[in-house]
Coordinates of C-alpha atoms and ligand atoms in Angstrom, one line a residue:
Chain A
X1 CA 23.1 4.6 16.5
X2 CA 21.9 2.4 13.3
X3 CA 22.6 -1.3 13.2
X4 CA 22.8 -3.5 10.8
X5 CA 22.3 -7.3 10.5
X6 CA 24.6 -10.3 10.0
X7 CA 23.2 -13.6 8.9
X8 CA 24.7 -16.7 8.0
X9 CA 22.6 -19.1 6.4
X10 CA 22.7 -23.2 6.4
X11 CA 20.7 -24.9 3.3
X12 CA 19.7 -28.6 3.5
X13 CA 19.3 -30.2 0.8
X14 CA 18.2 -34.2 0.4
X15 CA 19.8 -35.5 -2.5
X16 CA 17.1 -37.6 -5.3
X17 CA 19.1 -40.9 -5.7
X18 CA 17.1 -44.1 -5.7
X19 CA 18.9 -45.5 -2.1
X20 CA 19.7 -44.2 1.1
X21 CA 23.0 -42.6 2.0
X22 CA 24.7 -45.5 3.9
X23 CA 22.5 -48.4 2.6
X24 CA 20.3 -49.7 -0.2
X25 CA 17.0 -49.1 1.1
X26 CA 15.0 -46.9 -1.3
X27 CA 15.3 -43.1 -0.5
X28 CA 12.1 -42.5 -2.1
X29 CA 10.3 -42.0 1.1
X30 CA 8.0 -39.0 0.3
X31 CA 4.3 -40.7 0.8
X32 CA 5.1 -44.2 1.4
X33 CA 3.8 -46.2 4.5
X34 CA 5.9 -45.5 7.9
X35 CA 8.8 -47.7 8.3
X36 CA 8.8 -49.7 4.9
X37 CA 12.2 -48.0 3.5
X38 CA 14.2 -49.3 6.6
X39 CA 16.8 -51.9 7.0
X40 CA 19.1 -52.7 10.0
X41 CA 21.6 -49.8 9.1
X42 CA 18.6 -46.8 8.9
X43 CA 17.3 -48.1 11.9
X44 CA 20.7 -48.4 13.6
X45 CA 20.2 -51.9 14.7
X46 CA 23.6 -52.7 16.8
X47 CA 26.3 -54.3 14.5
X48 CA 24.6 -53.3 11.0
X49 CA 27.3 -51.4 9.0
X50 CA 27.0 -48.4 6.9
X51 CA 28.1 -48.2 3.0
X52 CA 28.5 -44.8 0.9
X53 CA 26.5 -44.2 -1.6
X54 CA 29.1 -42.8 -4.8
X55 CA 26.1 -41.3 -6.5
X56 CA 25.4 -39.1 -3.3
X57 CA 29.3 -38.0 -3.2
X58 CA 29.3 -37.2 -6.5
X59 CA 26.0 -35.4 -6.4
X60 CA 27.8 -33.5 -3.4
X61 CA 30.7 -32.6 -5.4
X62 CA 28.4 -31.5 -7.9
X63 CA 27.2 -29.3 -5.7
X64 CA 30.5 -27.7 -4.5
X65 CA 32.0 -27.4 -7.8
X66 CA 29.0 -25.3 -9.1
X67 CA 29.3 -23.0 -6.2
X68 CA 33.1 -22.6 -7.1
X69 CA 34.4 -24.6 -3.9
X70 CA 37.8 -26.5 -3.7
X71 CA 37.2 -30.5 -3.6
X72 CA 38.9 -31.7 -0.9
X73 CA 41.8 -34.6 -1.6
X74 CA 41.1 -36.3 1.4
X75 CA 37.4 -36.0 2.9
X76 CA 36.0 -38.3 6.1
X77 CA 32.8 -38.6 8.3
X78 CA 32.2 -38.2 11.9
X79 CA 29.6 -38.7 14.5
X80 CA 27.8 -36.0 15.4
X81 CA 26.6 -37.6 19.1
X82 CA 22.7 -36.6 20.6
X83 CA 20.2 -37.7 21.9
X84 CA 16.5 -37.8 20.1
X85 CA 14.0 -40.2 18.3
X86 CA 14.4 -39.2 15.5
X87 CA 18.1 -40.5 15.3
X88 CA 17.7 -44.0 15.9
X89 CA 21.4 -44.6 16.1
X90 CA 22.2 -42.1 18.6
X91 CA 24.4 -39.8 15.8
X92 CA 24.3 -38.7 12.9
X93 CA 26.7 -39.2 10.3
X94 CA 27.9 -36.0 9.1
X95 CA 31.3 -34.1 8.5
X96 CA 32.7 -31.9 10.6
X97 CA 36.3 -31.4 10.1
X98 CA 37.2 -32.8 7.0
X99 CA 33.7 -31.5 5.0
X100 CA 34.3 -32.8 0.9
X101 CA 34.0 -29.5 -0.6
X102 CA 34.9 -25.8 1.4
X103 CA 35.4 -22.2 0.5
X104 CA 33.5 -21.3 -2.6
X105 CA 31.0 -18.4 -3.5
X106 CA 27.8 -17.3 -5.5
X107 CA 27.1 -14.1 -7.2
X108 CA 23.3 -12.9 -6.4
X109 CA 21.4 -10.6 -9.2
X110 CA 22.3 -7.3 -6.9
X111 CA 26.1 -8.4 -7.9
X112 CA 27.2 -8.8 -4.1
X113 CA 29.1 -11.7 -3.4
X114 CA 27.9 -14.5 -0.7
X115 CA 30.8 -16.6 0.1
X116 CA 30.4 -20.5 0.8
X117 CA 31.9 -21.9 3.9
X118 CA 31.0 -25.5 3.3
X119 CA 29.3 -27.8 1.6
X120 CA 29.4 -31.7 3.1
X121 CA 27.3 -35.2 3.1
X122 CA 25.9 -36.3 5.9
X123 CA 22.1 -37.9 6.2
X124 CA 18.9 -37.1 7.1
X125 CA 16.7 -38.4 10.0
X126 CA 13.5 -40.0 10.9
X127 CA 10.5 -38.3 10.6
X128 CA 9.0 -37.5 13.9
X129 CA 4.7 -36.4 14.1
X130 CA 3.6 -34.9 17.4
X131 CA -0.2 -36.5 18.4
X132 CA -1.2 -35.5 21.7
X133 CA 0.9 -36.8 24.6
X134 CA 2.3 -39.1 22.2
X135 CA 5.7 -39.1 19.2
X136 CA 5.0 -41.5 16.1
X137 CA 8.1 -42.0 14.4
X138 CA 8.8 -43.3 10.2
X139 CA 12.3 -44.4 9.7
X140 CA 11.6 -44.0 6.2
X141 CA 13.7 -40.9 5.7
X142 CA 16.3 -42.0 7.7
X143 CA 19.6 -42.5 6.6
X144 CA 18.2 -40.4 3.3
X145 CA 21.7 -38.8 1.3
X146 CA 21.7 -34.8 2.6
X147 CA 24.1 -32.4 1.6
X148 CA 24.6 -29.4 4.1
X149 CA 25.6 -25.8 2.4
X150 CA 27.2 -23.4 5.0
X151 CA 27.7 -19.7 4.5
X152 CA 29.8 -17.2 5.3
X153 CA 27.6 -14.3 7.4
X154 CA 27.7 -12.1 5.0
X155 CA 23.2 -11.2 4.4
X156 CA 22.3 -8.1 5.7
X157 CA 18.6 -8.0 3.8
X158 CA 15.9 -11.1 3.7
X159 CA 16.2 -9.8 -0.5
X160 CA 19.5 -11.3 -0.9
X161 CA 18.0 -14.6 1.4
X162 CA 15.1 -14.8 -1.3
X163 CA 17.7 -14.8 -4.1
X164 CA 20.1 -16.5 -2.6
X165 CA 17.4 -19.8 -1.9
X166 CA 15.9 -19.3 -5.2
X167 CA 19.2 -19.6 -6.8
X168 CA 20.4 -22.5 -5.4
X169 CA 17.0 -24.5 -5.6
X170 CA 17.6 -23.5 -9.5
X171 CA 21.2 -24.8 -9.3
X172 CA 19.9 -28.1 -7.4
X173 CA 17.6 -28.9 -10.1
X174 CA 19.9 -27.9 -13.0
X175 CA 21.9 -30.4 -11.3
X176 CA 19.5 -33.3 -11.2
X177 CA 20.8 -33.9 -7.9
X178 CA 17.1 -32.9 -6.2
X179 CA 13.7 -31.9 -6.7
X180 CA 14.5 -28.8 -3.6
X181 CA 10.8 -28.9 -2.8
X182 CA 10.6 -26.8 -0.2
X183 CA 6.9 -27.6 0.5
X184 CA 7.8 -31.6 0.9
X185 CA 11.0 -30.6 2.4
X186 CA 13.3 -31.3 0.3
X187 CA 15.4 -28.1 0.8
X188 CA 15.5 -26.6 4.6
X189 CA 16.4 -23.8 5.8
X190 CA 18.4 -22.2 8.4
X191 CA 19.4 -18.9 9.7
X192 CA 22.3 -17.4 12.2
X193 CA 21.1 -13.8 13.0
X194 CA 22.7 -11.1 15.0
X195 CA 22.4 -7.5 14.5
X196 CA 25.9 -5.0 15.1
X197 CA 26.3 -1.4 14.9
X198 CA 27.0 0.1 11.3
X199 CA 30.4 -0.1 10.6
X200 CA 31.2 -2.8 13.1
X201 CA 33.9 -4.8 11.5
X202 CA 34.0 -7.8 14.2
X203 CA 31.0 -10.2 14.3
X204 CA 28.3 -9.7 17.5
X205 CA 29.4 -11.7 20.3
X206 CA 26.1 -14.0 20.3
X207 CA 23.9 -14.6 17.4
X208 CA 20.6 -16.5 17.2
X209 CA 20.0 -19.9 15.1
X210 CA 16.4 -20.0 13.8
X211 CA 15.5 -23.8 13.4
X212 CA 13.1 -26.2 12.5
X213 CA 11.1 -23.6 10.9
X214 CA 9.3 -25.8 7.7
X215 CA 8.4 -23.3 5.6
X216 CA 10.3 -20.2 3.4
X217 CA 7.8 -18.3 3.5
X218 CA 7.8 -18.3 7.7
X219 CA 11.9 -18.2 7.7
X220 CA 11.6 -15.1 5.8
X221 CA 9.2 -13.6 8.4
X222 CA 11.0 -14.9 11.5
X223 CA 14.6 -13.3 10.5
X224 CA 12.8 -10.1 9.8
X225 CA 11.1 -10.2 13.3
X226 CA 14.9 -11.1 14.4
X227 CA 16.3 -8.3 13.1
X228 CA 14.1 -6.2 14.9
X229 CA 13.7 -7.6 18.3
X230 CA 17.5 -7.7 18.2
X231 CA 17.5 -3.7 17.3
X232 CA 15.4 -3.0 19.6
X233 CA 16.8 -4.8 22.4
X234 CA 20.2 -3.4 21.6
X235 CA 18.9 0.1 21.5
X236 CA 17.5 -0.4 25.2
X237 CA 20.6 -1.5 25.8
X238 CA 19.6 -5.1 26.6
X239 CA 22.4 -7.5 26.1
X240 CA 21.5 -10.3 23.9
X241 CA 22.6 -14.2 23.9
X242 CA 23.5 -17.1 22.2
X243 CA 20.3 -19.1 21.5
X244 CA 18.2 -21.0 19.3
X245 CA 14.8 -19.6 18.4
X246 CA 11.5 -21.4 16.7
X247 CA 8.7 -19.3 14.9
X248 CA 5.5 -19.4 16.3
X249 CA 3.2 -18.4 13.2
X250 CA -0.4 -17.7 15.1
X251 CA 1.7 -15.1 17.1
X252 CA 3.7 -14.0 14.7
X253 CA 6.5 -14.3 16.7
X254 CA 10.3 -16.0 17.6
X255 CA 10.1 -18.1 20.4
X256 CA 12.9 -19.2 22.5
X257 CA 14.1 -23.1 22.2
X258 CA 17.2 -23.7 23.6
X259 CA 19.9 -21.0 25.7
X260 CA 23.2 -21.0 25.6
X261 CA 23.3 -22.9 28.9
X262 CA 21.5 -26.3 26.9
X263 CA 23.2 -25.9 23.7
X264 CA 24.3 -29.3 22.0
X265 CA 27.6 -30.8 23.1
X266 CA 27.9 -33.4 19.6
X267 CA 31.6 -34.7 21.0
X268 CA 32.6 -35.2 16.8
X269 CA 34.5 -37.8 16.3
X270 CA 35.7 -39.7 12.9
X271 CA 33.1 -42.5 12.2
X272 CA 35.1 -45.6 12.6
X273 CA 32.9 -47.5 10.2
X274 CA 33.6 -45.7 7.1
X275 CA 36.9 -45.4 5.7
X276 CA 38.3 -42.2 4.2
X277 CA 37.7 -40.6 1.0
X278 CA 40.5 -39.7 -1.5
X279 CA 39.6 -37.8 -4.1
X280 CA 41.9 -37.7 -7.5
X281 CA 42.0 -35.1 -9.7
X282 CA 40.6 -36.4 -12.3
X283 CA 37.3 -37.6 -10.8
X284 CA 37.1 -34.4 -10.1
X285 CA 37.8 -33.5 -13.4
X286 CA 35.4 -36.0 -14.9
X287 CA 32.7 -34.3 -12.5
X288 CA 33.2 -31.0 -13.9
X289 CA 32.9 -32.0 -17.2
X290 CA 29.7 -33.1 -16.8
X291 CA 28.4 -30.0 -15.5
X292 CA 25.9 -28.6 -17.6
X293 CA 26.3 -24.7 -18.3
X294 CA 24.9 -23.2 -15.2
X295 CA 22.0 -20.8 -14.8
X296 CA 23.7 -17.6 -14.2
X297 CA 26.3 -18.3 -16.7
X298 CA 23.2 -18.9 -19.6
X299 CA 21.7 -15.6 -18.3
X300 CA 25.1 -13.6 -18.5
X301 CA 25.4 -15.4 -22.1
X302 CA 22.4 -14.0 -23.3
X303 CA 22.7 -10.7 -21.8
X304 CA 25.8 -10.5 -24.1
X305 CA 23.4 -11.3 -27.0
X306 CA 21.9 -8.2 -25.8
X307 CA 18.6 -9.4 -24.0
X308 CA 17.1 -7.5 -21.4
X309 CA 18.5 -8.6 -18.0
X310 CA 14.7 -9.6 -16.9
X311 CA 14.2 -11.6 -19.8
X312 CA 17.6 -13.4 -19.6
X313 CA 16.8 -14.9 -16.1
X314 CA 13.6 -15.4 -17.5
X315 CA 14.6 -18.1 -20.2
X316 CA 17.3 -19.3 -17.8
X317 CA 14.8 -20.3 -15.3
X318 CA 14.8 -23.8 -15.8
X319 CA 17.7 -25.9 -18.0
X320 CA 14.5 -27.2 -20.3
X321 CA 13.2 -23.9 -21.2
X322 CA 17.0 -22.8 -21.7
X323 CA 17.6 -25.6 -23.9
X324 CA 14.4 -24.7 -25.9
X325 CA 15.7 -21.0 -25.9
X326 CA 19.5 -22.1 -27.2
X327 CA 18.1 -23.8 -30.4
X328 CA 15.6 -21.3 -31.1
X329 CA 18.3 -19.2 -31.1
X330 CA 20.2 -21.7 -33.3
X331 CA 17.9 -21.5 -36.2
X332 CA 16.7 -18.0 -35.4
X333 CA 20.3 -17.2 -36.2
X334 CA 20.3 -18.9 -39.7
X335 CA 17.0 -16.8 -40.7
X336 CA 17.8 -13.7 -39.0
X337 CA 15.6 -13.1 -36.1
X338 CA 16.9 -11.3 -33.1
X339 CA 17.6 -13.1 -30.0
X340 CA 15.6 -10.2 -27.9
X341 CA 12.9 -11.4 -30.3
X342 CA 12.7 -15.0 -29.6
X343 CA 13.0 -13.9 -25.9
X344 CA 10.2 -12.0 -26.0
X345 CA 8.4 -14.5 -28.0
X346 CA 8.9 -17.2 -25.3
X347 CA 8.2 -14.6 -22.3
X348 CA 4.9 -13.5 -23.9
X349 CA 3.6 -16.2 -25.6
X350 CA 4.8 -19.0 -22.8
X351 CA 5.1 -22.0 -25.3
X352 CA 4.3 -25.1 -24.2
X353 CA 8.1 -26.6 -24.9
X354 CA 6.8 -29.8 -24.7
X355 CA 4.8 -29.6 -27.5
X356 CA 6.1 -27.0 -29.9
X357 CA 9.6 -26.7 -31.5
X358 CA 11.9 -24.3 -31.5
X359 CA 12.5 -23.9 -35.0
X360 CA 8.2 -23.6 -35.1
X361 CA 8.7 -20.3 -32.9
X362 CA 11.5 -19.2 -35.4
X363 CA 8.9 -20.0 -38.3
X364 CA 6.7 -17.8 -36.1
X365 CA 8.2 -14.8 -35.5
X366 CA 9.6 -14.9 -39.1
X367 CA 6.1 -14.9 -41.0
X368 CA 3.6 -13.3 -38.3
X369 CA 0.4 -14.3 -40.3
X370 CA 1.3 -18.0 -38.8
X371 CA 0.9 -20.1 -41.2
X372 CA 0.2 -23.2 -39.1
X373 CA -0.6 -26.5 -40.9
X374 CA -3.2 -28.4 -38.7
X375 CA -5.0 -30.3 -41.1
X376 CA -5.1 -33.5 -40.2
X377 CA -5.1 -35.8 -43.7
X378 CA -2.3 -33.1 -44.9
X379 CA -0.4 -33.6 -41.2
X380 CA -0.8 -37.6 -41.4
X381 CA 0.6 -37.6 -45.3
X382 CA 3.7 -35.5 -43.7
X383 CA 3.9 -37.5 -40.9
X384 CA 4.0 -41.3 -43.1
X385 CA 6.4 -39.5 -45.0
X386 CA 8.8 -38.7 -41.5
X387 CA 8.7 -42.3 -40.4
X388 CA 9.5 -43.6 -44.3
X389 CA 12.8 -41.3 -43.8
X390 CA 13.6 -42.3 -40.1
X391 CA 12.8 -45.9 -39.7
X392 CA 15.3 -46.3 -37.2
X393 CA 14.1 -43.5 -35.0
X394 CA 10.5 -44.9 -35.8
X395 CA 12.1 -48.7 -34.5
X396 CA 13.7 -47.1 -31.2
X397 CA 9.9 -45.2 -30.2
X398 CA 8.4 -48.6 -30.7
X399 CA 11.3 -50.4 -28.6
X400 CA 10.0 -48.0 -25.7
X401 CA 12.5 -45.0 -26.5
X402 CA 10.0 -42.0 -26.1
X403 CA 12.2 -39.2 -27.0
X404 CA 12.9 -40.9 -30.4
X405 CA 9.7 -39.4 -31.4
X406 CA 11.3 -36.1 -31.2
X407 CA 13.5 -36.8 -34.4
X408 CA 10.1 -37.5 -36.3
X409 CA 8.9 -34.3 -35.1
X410 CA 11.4 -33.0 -36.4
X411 CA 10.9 -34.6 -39.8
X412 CA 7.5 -33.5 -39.9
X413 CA 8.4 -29.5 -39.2
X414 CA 11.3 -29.6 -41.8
X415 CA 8.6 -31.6 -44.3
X416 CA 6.2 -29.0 -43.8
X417 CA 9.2 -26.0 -43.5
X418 CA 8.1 -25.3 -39.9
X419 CA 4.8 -24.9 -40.2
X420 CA 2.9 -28.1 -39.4
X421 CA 1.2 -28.1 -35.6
X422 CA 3.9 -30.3 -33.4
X423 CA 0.9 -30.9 -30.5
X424 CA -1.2 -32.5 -33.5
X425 CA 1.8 -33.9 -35.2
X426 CA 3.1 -35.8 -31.6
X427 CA -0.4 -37.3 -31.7
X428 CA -0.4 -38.5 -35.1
X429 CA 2.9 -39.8 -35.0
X430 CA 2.0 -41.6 -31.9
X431 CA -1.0 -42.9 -33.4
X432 CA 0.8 -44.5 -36.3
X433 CA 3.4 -45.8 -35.0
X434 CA 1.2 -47.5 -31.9
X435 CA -1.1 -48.7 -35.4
X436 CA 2.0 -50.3 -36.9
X437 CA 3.4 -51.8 -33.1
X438 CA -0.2 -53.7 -33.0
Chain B
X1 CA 42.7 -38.0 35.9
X2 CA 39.3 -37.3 37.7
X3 CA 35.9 -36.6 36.1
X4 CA 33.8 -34.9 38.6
X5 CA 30.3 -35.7 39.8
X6 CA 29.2 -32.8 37.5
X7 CA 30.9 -33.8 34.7
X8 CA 29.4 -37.6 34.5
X9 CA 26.4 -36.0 35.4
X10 CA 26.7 -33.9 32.1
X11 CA 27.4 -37.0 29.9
X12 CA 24.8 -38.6 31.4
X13 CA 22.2 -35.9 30.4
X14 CA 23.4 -35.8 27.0
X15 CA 22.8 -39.8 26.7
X16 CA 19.6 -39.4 28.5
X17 CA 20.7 -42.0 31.3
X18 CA 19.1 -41.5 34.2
X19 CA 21.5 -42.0 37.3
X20 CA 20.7 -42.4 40.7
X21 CA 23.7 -40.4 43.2
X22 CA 25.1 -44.2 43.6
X23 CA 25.6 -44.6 40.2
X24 CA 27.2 -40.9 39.5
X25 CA 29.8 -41.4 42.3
X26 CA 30.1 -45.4 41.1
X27 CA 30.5 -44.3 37.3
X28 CA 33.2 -41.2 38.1
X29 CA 35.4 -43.6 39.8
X30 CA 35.0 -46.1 36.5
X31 CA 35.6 -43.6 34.1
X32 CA 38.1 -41.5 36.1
X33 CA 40.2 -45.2 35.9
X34 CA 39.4 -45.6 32.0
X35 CA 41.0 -41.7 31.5
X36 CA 44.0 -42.8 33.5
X37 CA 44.0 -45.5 31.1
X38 CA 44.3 -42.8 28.6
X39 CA 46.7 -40.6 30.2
X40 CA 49.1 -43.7 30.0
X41 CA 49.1 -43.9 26.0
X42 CA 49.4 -39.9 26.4
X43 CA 52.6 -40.5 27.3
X44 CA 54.0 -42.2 24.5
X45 CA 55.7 -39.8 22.0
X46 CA 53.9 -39.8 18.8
X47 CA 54.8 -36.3 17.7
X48 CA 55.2 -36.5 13.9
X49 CA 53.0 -39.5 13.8
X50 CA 49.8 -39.0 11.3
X51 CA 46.4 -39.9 13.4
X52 CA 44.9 -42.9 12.3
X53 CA 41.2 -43.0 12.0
X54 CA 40.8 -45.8 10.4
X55 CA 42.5 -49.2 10.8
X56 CA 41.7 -51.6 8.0
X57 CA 43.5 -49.2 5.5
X58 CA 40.8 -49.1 3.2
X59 CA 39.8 -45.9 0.9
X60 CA 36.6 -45.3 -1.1
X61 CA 34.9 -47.9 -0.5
X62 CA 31.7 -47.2 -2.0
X63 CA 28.4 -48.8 -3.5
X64 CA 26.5 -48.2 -6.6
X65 CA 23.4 -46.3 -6.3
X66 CA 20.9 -49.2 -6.5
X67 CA 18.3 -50.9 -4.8
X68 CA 19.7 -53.6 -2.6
X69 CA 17.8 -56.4 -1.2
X70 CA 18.5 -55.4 2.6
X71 CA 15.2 -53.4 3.1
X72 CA 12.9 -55.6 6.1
X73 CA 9.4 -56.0 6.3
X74 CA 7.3 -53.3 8.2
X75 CA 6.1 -56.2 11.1
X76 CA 10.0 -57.0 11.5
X77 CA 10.6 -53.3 11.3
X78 CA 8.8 -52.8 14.2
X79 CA 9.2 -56.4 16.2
X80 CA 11.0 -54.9 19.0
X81 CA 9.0 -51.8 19.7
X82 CA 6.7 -51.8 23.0
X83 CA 4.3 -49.6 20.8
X84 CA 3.3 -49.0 17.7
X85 CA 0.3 -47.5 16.1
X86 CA -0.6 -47.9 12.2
X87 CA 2.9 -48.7 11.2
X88 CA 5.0 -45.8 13.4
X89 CA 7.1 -46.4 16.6
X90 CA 5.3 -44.8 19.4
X91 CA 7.0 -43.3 21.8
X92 CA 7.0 -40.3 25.1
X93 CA 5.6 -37.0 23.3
X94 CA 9.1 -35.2 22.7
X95 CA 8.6 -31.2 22.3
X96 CA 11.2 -29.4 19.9
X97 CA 13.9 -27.9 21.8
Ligands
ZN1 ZN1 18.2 -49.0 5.2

């Protein structure tokens, strides 16, 4: 008999707003000195009372809306009760029945369809370090905004866990709701892993939770080695149970945590503290407004421009480069370069987007024997001449407004039809305008 | 209602209180008497009546996301601890799982 596997994955993800969750300490905790974010609400000091950050909610709703979930009208925490140090209060606050966004879905690059249970707030705890017989313990994470994405079980490969992570740690940053660092931790992982004969249409009767693994790269490893020890086992005719499993890396092995018989009892029940959320409409409409057009929607609009699929993910990667991309295709349009041109221009050629402009690309591709101005008496004539015609943009640099100096830039390239060096003509700018400031 | 010696045992565990047999028989008579307590406001009707979770009938109340002066000082942070080392809380080694 073949088997195949069914895994359910469960994404953390800690949300980048400057305070905590439930109170105004500073959730920038990453690095600091222990226990210097904390107040009596992160350390759960008896009587302190917790507040909700809106920037987290709406970070959350973010979140769900992009991964096509309903917003729920009415949305409210509970405790999640247990026992450990790193949870100074004795729960967490999380969501459990009434999560703020459920039921949605995201498309992977194969074209199969993983569907979203959940996605719900809740916050992180301390951060515990193991030295010898002894537990340290930095409240400075604690209480830090956290928003939980449950799937449906529906991975059969570690591919489509790979795409699946990389997609949403691309969607998290498109966001700006988090850095999803998976080194620092800003995005965890979790996996549910069973294994069923092919064609099975119910789900296993156990499955395997794979936890507090701090690393992709040994997630990846540890649901592969799942899959087989489950196979295996099966194929002996062992029965298999409902546990939670660790990876130990110097064996390369799972390792078993926690059976059945000590799984968690949380006892949920609605935090008392925090009254409910309702949600209107048209916050909800307001949210998705402000969306910005979302990775695999810019890669299916280029692929309609007829860019090779590789190349479309490519300049969808990050929402700077695509920005970059969208006005060189802007002005490559007006002087008739071909979008699989500029594509390839930008794969090959990596600009540094920070430096050069997208019409300079255009100007580029159009007359190969680049015919780059980088002269610097010529650039500094062109560049005088920029801040004459943009005094106010000139003003708002000097005021503090860095990204005012793009418009001079600008100036410059148009002054010297695309052809002047942008590195060299960001330095000169800076240098006169700084001259002028003093 | 009863709760049975196992069952306070259990809730014990998961609050990590440790209870001497005294106490277990001691506590399931106490909280046997608080769930007759609850049996009694079991037996008003209150089909059709929406749970309330929530008494002060409040909704949304949330804070902008901004600094706030409530942060404390790492030496009151840590005032209360038995033991501390370079700025953590120390406590018993505690082994995932
Ligand atoms: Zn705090």
């Amino acid at each position: 008999m073949t088997y195949e596997p069914v895994i359910g994955l469960e994404v953390h993800v800690e949300l980048s707003t400057k305070s905590k969750m439930f109170c105004r300490c500073s959730a920038d905790y990453f690095g600091k000195e222990p226990n210097t974010h904390t107040c009596p609400v992160c350390l759960g000091l008896p009587g302190a009372l917790p507040y909700i950050n809106e920037q987290a909610i709406d970070d959350c709703i973010k979140i769900g809306l992009a991964l096509n979930c309903t917003i729920s009208e009415k949305s409210l925490f509970e405790r999640k009760n247990y026992f450990y140090p790193d949870l100074p209060k004795g729960y967490q606050i999380s969501q459990y029945r009434w999560p703020l966004c459920v039921g949605g879905k995201i498309t992977l690059d194969s074209g199969e369809i993983i569907r979203i249970n959940r996605a719900h707030q809740e916050e992180d705890t301390g951060k515990l370090t193991h030295k010898g017989k002894d537990t340290l313990i930095d409240f400075n994470r604690s209480g830090v905004p956290l928003v939980e994405i449950v799937t449906e079980p529906d991975f059969t490969d570690v591919e489509q866990i790979r795409d699946y992570a990389k997609k949403l740690q691309q969607l998290f940053r498109y966001l700006g709701v988090s850095n999803a660092d998976m080194e620092r931790g800003d995005m965890r992982l979790e996996a549910n892993v069973s294994v069923r004969p092919e064609g099975q249409k119910e789900l296993p009767s156990y499955r395997v939770e794979l936890k507090n693994i701090n690393s992709f790269r040994f997630m990846v490893a540890a649901v592969e080695y799942e899959i087989k020890r489950q196979t295996e086992a099966l194929e002996k005719g062992e029965k298999l149970s409902q546990e939670t499993r660790g990876w130990d890396e110097d064996k390369r092995q799972t390792y078993l945590q926690r059976s059945k018989e000590e799984a968690h009892d949380y006892r949920y029940f609605p935090e008392p503290d925090l009254p409910e959320l309702i949600l209107d409409q048209k916050k909800i409409e307001q949210i998705k407004k402000s969306l910005p057009e979302l990775p695999w929607d810019k890669s299916n609009r280029y692929k309609e421009l007829n860019i090779r699929v590789e190349d479309a993910v490519r300049v969808a990667e990050s929402i700077e480069l695509s920005q970059f991309f969208d006005d060189a295709l802007k002005h490559g349009k007006k002087h008739g370069v071909k979008p699989q041109d500029i594509a390839n221009y930008i794969v090959n050629k990596k600009p540094d987007i920070e430096k050069v402009l997208p019409t300079q690309i255009i100007e580029d591709i159009k007359d190969k024997k680049v015919g780059v101005i980088d002269n610097n008496e010529q650039l500094e004539v062109l560049a005088k001449q920029a801040i004459e015609e943009n005094k106010k943009s000139a003003e708002d640099f000097k005021a503090g407004k860095e990204n005012a100096i793009q418009a001079l830039i600008g100036g410059v390239m148009r002054l010297s039809s695309g052809k002047a060096d942008a590195g060299k003509v960001k330095e000169i700018l800076t240098k006169l305008l700084l001259e002028i400031k003093n | 209602m009863s709760l049975s010696r196992n069952q306070v045992k259990h809730v014990a565990k998961l609050a990590n209180l440790p209870l001497t047999p005294q106490e277990e028989e001691k506590y399931s008579e106490q909280l046997s008497k608080i769930l007759d307590y609850i049996d009694q406001l079991n037996s008003v009707d209150t089909s059709g009546v929406e749970p309330t979770f929530n008494v002060s009938g409040q909704e949304n109340m949330m804070s902008e996301d901004k600094l706030g002066d409530c942060t404390i000082s790492q030496e009151d942070t840590l005032s209360n601890t038995p033991k501390e080392e370079r700025g953590f809380f120390v406590t018993k080694g505690v082994f995932e799982g």
